[in-house]
mmCIF file of C-alpha atoms in Angstrom:
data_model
loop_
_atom_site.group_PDB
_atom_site.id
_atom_site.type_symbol
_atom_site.label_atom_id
_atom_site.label_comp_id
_atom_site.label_asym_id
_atom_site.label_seq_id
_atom_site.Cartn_x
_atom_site.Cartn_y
_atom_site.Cartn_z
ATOM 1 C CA UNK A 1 1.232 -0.727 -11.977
ATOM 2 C CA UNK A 2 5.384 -0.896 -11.445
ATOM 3 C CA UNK A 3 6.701 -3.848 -13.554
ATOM 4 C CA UNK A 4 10.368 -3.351 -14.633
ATOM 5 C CA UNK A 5 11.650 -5.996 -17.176
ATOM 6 C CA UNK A 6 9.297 -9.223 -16.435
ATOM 7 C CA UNK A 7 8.884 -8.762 -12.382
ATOM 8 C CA UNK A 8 5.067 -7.174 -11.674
ATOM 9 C CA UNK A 9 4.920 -5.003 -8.435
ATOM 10 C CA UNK A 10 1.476 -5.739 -6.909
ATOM 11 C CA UNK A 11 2.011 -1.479 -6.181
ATOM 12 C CA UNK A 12 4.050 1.376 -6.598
ATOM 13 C CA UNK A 13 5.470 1.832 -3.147
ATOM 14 C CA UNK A 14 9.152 0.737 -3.241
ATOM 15 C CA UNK A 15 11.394 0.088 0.049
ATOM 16 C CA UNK A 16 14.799 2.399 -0.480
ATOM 17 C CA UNK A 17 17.900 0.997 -0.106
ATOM 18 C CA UNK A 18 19.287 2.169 3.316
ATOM 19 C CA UNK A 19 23.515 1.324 4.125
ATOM 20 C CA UNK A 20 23.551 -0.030 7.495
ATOM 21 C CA UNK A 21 19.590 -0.848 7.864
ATOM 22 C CA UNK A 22 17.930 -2.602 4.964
ATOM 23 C CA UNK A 23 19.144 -5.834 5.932
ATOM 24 C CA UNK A 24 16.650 -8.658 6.104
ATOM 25 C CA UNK A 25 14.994 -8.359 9.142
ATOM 26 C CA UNK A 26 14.080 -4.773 8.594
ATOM 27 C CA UNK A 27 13.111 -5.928 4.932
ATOM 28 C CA UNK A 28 11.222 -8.243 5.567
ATOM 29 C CA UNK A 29 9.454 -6.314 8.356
ATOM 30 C CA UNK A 30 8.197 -3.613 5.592
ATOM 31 C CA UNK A 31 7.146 -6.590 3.482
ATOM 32 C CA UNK A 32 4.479 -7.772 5.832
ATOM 33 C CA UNK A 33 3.582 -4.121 5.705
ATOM 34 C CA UNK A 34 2.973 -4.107 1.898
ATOM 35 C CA UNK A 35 5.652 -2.505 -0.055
ATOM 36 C CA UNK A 36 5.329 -3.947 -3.735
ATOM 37 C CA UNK A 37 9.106 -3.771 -3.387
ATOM 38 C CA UNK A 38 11.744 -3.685 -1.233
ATOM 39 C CA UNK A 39 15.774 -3.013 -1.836
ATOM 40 C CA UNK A 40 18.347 -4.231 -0.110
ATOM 41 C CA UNK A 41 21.456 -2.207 1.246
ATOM 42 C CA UNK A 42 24.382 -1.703 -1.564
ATOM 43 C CA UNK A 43 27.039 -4.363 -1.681
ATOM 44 C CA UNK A 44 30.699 -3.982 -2.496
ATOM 45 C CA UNK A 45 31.517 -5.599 -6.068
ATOM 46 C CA UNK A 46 35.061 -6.264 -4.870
ATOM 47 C CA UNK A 47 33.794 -7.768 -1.463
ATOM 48 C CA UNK A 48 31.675 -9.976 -3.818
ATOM 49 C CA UNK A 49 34.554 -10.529 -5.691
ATOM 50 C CA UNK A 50 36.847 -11.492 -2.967
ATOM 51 C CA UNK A 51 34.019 -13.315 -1.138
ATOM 52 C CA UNK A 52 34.780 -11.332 1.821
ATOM 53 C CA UNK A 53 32.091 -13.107 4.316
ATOM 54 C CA UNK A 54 31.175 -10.124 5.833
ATOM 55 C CA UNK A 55 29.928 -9.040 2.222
ATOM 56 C CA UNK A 56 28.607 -12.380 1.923
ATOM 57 C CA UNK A 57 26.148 -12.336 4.614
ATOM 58 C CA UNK A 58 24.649 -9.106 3.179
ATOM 59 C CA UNK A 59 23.451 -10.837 0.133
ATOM 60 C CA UNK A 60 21.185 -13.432 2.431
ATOM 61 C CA UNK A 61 17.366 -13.244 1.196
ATOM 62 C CA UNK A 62 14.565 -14.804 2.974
ATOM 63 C CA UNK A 63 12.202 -15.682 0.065
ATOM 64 C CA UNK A 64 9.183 -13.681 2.144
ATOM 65 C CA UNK A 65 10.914 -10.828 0.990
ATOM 66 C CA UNK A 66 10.543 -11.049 -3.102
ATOM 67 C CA UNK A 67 10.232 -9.667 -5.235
ATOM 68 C CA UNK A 68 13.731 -8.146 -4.018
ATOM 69 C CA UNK A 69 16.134 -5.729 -5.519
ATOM 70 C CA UNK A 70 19.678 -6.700 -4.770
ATOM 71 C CA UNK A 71 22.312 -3.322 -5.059
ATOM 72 C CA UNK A 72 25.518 -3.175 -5.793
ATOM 73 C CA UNK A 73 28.454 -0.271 -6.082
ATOM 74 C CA UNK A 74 31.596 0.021 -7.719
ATOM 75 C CA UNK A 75 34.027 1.815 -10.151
ATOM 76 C CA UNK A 76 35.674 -0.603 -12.277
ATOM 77 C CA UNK A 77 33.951 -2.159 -14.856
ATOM 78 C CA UNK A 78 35.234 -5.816 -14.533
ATOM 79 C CA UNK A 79 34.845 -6.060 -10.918
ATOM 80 C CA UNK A 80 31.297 -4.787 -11.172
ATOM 81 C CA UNK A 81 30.927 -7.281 -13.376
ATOM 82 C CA UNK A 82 31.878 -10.351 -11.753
ATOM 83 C CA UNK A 83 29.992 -9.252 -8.682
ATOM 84 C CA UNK A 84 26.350 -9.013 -10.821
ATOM 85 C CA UNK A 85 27.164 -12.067 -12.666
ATOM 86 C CA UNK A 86 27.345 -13.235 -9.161
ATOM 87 C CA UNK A 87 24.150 -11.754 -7.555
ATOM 88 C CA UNK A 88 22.721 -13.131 -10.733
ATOM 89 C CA UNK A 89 23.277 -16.930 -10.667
ATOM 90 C CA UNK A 90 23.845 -17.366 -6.624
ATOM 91 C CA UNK A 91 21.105 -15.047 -4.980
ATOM 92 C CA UNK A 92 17.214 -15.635 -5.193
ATOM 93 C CA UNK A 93 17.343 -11.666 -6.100
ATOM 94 C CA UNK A 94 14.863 -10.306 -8.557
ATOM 95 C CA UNK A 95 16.447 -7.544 -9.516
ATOM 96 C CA UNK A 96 20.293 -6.401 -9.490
ATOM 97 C CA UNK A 97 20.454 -2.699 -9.062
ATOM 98 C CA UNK A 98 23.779 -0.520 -9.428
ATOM 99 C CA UNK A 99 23.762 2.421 -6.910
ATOM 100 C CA UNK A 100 25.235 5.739 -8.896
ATOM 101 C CA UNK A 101 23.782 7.899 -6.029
ATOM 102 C CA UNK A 102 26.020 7.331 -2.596
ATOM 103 C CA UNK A 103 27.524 10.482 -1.682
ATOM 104 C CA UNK A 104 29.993 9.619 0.816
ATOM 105 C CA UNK A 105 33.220 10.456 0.177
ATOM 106 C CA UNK A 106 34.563 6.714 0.566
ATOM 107 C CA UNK A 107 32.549 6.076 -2.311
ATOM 108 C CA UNK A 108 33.102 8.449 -4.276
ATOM 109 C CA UNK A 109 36.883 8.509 -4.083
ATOM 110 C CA UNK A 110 36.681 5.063 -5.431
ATOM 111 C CA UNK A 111 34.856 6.508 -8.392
ATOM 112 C CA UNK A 112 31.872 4.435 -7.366
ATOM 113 C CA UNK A 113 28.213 5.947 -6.442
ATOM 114 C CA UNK A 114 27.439 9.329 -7.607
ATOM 115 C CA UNK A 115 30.673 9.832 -8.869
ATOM 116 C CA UNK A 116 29.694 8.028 -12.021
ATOM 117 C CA UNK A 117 26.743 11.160 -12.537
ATOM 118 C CA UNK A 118 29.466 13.216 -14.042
ATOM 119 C CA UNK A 119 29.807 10.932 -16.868
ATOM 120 C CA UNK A 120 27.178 9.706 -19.330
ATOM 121 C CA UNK A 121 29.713 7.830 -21.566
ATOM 122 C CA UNK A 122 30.891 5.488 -18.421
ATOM 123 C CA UNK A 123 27.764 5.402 -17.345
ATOM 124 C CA UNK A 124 26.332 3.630 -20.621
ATOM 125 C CA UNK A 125 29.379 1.608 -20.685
ATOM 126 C CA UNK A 126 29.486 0.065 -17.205
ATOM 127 C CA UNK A 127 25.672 -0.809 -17.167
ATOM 128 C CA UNK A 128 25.571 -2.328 -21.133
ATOM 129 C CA UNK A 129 27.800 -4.739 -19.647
ATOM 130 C CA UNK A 130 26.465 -6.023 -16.643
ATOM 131 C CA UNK A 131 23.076 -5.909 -18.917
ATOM 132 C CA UNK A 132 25.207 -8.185 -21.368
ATOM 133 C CA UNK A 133 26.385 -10.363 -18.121
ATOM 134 C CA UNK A 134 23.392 -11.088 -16.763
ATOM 135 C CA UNK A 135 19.984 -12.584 -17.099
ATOM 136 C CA UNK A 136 18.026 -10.817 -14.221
ATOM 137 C CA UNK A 137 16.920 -6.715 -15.147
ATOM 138 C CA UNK A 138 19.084 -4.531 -14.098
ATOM 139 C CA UNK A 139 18.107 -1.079 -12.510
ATOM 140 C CA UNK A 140 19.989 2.102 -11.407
ATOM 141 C CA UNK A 141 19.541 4.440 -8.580
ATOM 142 C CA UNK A 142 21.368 7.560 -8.825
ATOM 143 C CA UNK A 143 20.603 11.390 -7.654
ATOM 144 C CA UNK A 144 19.802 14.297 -10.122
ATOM 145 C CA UNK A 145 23.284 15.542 -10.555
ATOM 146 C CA UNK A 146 26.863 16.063 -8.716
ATOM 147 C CA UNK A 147 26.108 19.848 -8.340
ATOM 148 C CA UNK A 148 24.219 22.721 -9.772
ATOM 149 C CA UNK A 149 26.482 22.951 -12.744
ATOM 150 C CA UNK A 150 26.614 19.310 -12.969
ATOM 151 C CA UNK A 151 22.949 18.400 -13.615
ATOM 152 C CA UNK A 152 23.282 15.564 -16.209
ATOM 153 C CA UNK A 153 19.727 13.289 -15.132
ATOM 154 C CA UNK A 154 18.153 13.202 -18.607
ATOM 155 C CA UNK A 155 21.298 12.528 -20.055
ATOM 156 C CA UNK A 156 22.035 9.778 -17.747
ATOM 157 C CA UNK A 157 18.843 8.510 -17.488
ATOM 158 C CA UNK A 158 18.755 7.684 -21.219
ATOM 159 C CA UNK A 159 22.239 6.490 -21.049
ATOM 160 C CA UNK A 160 21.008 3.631 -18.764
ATOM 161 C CA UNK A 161 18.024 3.059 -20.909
ATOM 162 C CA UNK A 162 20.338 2.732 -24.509
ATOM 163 C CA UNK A 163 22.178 0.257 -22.051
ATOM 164 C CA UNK A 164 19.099 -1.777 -21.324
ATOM 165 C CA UNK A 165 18.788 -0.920 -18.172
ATOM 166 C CA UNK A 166 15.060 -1.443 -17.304
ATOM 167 C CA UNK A 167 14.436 1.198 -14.567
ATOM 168 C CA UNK A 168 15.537 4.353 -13.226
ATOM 169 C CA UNK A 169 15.497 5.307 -9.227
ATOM 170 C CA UNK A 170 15.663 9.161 -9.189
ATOM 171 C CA UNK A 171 16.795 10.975 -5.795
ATOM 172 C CA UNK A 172 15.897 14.658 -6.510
ATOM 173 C CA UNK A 173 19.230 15.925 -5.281
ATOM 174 C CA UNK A 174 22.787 16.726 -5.843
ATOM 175 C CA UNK A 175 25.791 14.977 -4.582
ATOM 176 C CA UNK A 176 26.860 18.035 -2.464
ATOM 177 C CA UNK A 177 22.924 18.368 -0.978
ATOM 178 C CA UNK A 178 23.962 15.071 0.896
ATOM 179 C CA UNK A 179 20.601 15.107 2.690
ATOM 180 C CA UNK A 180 20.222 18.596 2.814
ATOM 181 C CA UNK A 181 17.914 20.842 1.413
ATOM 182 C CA UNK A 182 14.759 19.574 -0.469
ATOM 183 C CA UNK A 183 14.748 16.949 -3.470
ATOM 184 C CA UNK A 184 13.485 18.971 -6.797
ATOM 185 C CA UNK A 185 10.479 16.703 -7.915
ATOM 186 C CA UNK A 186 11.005 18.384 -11.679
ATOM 187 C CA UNK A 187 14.135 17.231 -12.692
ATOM 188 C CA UNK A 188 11.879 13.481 -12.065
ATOM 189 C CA UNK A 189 9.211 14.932 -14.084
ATOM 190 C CA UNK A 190 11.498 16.368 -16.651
ATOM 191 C CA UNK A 191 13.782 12.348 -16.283
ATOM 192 C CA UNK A 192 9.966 10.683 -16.982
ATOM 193 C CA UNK A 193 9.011 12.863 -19.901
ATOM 194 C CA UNK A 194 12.371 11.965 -21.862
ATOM 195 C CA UNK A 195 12.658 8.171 -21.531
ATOM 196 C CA UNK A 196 10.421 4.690 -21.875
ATOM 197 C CA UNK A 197 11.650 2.802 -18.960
ATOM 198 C CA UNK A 198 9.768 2.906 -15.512
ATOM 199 C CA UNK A 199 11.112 5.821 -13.266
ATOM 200 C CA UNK A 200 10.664 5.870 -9.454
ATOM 201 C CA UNK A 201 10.884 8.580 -7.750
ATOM 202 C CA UNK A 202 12.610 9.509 -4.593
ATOM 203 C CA UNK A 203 13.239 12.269 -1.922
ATOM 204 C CA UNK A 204 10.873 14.291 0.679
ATOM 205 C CA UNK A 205 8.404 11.850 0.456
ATOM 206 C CA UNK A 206 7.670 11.808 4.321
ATOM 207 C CA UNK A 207 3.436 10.926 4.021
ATOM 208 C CA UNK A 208 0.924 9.056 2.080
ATOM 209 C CA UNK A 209 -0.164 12.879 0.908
ATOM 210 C CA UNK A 210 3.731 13.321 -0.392
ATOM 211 C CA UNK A 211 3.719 10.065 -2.394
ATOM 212 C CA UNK A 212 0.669 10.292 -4.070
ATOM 213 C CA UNK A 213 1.572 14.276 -5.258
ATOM 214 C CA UNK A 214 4.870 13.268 -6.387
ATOM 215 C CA UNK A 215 3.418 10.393 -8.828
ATOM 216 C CA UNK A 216 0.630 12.979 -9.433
ATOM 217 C CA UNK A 217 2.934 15.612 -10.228
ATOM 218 C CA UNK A 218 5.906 13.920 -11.952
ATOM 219 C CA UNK A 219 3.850 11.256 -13.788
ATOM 220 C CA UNK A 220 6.536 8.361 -12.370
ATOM 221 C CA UNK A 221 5.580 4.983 -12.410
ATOM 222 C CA UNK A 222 6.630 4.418 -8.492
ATOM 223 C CA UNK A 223 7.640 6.541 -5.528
ATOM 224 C CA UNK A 224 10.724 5.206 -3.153
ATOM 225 C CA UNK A 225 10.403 5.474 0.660
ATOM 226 C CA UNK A 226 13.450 5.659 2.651
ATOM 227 C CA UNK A 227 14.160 7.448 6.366
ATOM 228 C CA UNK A 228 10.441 7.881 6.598
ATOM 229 C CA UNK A 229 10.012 3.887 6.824
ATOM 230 C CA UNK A 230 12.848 3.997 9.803
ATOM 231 C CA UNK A 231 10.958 2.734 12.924
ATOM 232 C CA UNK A 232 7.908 3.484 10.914
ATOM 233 C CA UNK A 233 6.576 0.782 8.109
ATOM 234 C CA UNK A 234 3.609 1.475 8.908
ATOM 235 C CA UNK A 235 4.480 4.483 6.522
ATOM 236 C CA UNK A 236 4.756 2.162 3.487
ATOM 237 C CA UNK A 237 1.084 0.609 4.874
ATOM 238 C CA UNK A 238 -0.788 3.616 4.871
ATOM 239 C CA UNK A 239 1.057 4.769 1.701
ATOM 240 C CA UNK A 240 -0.575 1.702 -0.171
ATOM 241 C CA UNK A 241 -3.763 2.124 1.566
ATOM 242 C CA UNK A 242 -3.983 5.996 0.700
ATOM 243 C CA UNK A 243 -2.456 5.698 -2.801
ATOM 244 C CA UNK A 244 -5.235 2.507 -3.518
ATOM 245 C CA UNK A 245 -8.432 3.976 -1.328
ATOM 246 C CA UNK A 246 -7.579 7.806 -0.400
ATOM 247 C CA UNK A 247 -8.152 6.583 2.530
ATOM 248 C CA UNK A 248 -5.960 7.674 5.613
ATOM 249 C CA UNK A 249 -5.356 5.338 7.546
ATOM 250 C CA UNK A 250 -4.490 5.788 12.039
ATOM 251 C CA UNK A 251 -0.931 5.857 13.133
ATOM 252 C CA UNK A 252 0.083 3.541 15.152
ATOM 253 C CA UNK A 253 -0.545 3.218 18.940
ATOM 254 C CA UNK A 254 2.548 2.702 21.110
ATOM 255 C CA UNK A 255 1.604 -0.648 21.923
ATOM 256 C CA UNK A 256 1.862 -1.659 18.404
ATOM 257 C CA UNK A 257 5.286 0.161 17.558
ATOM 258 C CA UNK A 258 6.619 -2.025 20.472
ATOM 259 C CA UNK A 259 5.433 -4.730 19.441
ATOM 260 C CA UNK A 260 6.564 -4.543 15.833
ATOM 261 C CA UNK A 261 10.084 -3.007 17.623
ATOM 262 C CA UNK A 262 10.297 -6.234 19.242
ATOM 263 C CA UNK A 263 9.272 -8.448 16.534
ATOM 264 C CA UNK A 264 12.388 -6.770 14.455
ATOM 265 C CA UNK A 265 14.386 -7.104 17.061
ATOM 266 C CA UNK A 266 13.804 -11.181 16.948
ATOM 267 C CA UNK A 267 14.015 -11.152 13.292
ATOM 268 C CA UNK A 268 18.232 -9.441 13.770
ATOM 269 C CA UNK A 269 18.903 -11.812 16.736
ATOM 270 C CA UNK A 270 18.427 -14.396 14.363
ATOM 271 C CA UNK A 271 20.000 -12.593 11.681
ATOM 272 C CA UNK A 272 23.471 -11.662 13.306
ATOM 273 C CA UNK A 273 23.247 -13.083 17.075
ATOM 274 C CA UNK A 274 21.872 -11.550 19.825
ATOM 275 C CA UNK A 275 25.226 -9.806 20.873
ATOM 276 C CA UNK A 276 25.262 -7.831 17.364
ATOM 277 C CA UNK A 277 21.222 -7.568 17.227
ATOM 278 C CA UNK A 278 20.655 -5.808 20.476
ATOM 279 C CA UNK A 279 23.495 -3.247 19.873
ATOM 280 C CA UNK A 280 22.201 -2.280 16.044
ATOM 281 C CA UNK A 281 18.629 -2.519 17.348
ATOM 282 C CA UNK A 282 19.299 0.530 19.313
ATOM 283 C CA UNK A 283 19.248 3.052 16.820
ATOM 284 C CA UNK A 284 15.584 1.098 15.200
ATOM 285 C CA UNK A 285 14.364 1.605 18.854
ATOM 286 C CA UNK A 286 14.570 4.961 18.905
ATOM 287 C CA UNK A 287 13.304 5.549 15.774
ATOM 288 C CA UNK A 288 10.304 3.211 16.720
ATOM 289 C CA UNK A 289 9.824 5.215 19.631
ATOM 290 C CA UNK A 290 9.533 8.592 18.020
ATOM 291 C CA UNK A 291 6.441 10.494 19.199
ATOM 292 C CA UNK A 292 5.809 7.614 21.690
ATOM 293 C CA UNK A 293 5.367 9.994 25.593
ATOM 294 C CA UNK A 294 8.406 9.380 28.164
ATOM 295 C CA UNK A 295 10.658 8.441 25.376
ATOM 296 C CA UNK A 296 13.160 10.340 25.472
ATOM 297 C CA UNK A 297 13.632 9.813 29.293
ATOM 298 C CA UNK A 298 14.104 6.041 28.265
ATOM 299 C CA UNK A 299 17.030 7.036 24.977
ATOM 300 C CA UNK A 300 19.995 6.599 27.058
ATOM 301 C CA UNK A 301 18.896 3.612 28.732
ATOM 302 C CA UNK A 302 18.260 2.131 25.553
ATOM 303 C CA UNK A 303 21.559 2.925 24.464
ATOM 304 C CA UNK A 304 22.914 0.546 27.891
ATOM 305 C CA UNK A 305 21.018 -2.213 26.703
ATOM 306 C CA UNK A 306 23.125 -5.240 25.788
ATOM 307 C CA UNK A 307 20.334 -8.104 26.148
ATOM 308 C CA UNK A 308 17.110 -9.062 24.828
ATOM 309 C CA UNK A 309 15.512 -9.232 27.795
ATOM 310 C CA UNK A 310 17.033 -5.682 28.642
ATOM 311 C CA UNK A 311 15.567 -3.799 25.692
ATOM 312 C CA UNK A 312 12.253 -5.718 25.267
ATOM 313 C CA UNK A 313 11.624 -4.964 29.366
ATOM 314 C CA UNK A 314 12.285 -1.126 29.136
ATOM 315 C CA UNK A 315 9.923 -0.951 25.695
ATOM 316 C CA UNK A 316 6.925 -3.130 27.782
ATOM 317 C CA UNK A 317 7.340 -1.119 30.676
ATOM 318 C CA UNK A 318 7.496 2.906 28.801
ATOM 319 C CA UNK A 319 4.196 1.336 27.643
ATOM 320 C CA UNK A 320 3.116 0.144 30.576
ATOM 321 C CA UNK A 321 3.635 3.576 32.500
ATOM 322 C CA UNK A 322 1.881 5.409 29.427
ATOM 323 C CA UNK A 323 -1.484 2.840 29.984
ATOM 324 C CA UNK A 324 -1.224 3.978 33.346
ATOM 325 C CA UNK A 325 -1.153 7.525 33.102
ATOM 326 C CA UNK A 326 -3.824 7.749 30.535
ATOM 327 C CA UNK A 327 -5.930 5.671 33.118
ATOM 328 C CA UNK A 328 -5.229 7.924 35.913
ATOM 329 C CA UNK A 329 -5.859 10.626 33.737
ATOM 330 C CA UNK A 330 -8.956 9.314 32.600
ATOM 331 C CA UNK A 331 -10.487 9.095 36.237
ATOM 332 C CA UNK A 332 -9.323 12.173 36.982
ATOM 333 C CA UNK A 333 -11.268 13.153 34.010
ATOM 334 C CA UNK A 334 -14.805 12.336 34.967
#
């Protein structure tokens, strides 16, 4: 089972950290679908720093959510620093993860993210002393390498584990893949064979079926979900259930993704006010929707929404029309 430095996982399945989504109402929501962990969105060290409040709000944690791991980015080792001594004594985070993995170019520039996968030496360096800093573990996430020439994983990998980092979150691409292409599950096999510290692994992992091949295939101790859990944790459910039973278990019936759709939506409103909510809920409806009929007639009238009552209506009522159509068709039937 997926323990990294004193915090047990009750299972392997692991919530990724998603910019612009993993905020708690959408962690929380995969919680009460039973991911053994979940991570929150990366967090500016100099917004920590600065106590910009924006920044601020992202490190809120309801304690449903725990065992929680808390990220955070940067490129300068004094700043990064400060901000996990500060995650450390004033969050109820388990876990304070560094993200070497973010592609984007604003990240990158700032030699933050994957930048740092160029360098073993910094990378050593700059997590030895936030491990120094700080009581909590400390984890990394990072991708394989920057490019195909630049392919450093093992090297990195052990570099966090002389540091004492306590975990590794592998992403089996490059920098320059982006999201492209497909993650190489051997470079996490090859990452696992070459350290002690728990390795997770991450990329393509899109069913149950995927998850429980990579951890067959790779030997890591956990497998991280990420855009297959958008609008979907039942995902992370049936990825317990399969990985604990073999058992598939049914996807969801539309009246359920509603349902959960609008119990997420609640959980932003009182997150970031209804104003906010409704408009960033638009993007989690459509992804809720996915493979529901009629719903793409419905996208750009979700898109219009700017009220609770607006969204929830036109969800309850694309379900509505579907009950009615499969009753028609039914009689039509016999």
């Amino acid at each position: 089972m997926l323990k990294i430095g004193d915090i047990q996982m009750k299972n392997p399945v692991v919530l990724a950290p998603m910019a612009g989504v993993c905020n708690s109402a959408f962690r929380l929501t995969v919680k009460e679908f039973g991911a053994g962990l979940v991570c929150a969105e990366m967090v500016s060290d100099k917004g920590i720093v600065l106590k910009n409040a924006k920044t601020m709000n992202l490190l809120y944690i309801d304690e449903r959510e725990k065992p929680l791991s808390l990220q955070i980015f940067g490129g300068e080792r004094e700043s990064l620093v400060e901000a996990a001594k500060f995650v450390d004594k004033h969050t109820n985070a388990d876990i304070i993860d560094i993200n070497m993995g973010c592609p984007v170019p604003k990240i990158t520039k700032a030699d933050a993210g994957a930048k740092w996968l160029l360098d073993p030496n910094k990378i050593y360096d700059m997590v030895a002393a936030v491990v120094d800093a700080v009581e909590k573990p400390v984890t990394v996430k990072m991708r394989m390498g920057w490019d195909p020439e630049h392919i450093y994983a093992v090297q990195n990998a052990q570099a966090v584990e002389r540091a004492g980092g306590k975990a590794v979150a592998l992403h089996g691409r490059t920098r320059v893949q982006m999201y492209e292409g497909t993650s190489d599950w051997n470079i996490i096999r090859e990452v696992k064979q070459n350290v002690n510290i728990p390795i997770i692994g991450n990329g393509d992992i899109s069913t149950p079926q995927d998850a429980k091949r990579m951890l067959d295939e790779t030997g890591c101790d956990g497998v991280m979900i990420g855009r297959a859990a958008l609008g979907n944790p039942w995902m992370i459910y049936r990825t317990v259930k399969y990985l604990e039973t073999g058992e598939l278990m049914p996807e969801p019936t539309a009246q359920e993704k509603i349902d959960v759709c609008i119990l997420h939506l609640d959980r932003l409103i009182d997150l970031k006010s209804e104003h906010i909510a409704v408009r960033e809920m638009r993007k989690h409806a459509a992804w809720y929707l996915k493979g529901v009929k009629g719903s793409g007639k419905v996208r750009n009238e979700i898109n219009a929404c700017e009220t609770r009552a607006d969204l929830a209506n036109l969800l309850n009522t694309l379900v509505e029309d579907n009950q009615k159509e499969e009753e028609i068709d039914q009689v039509q039937a016999v």
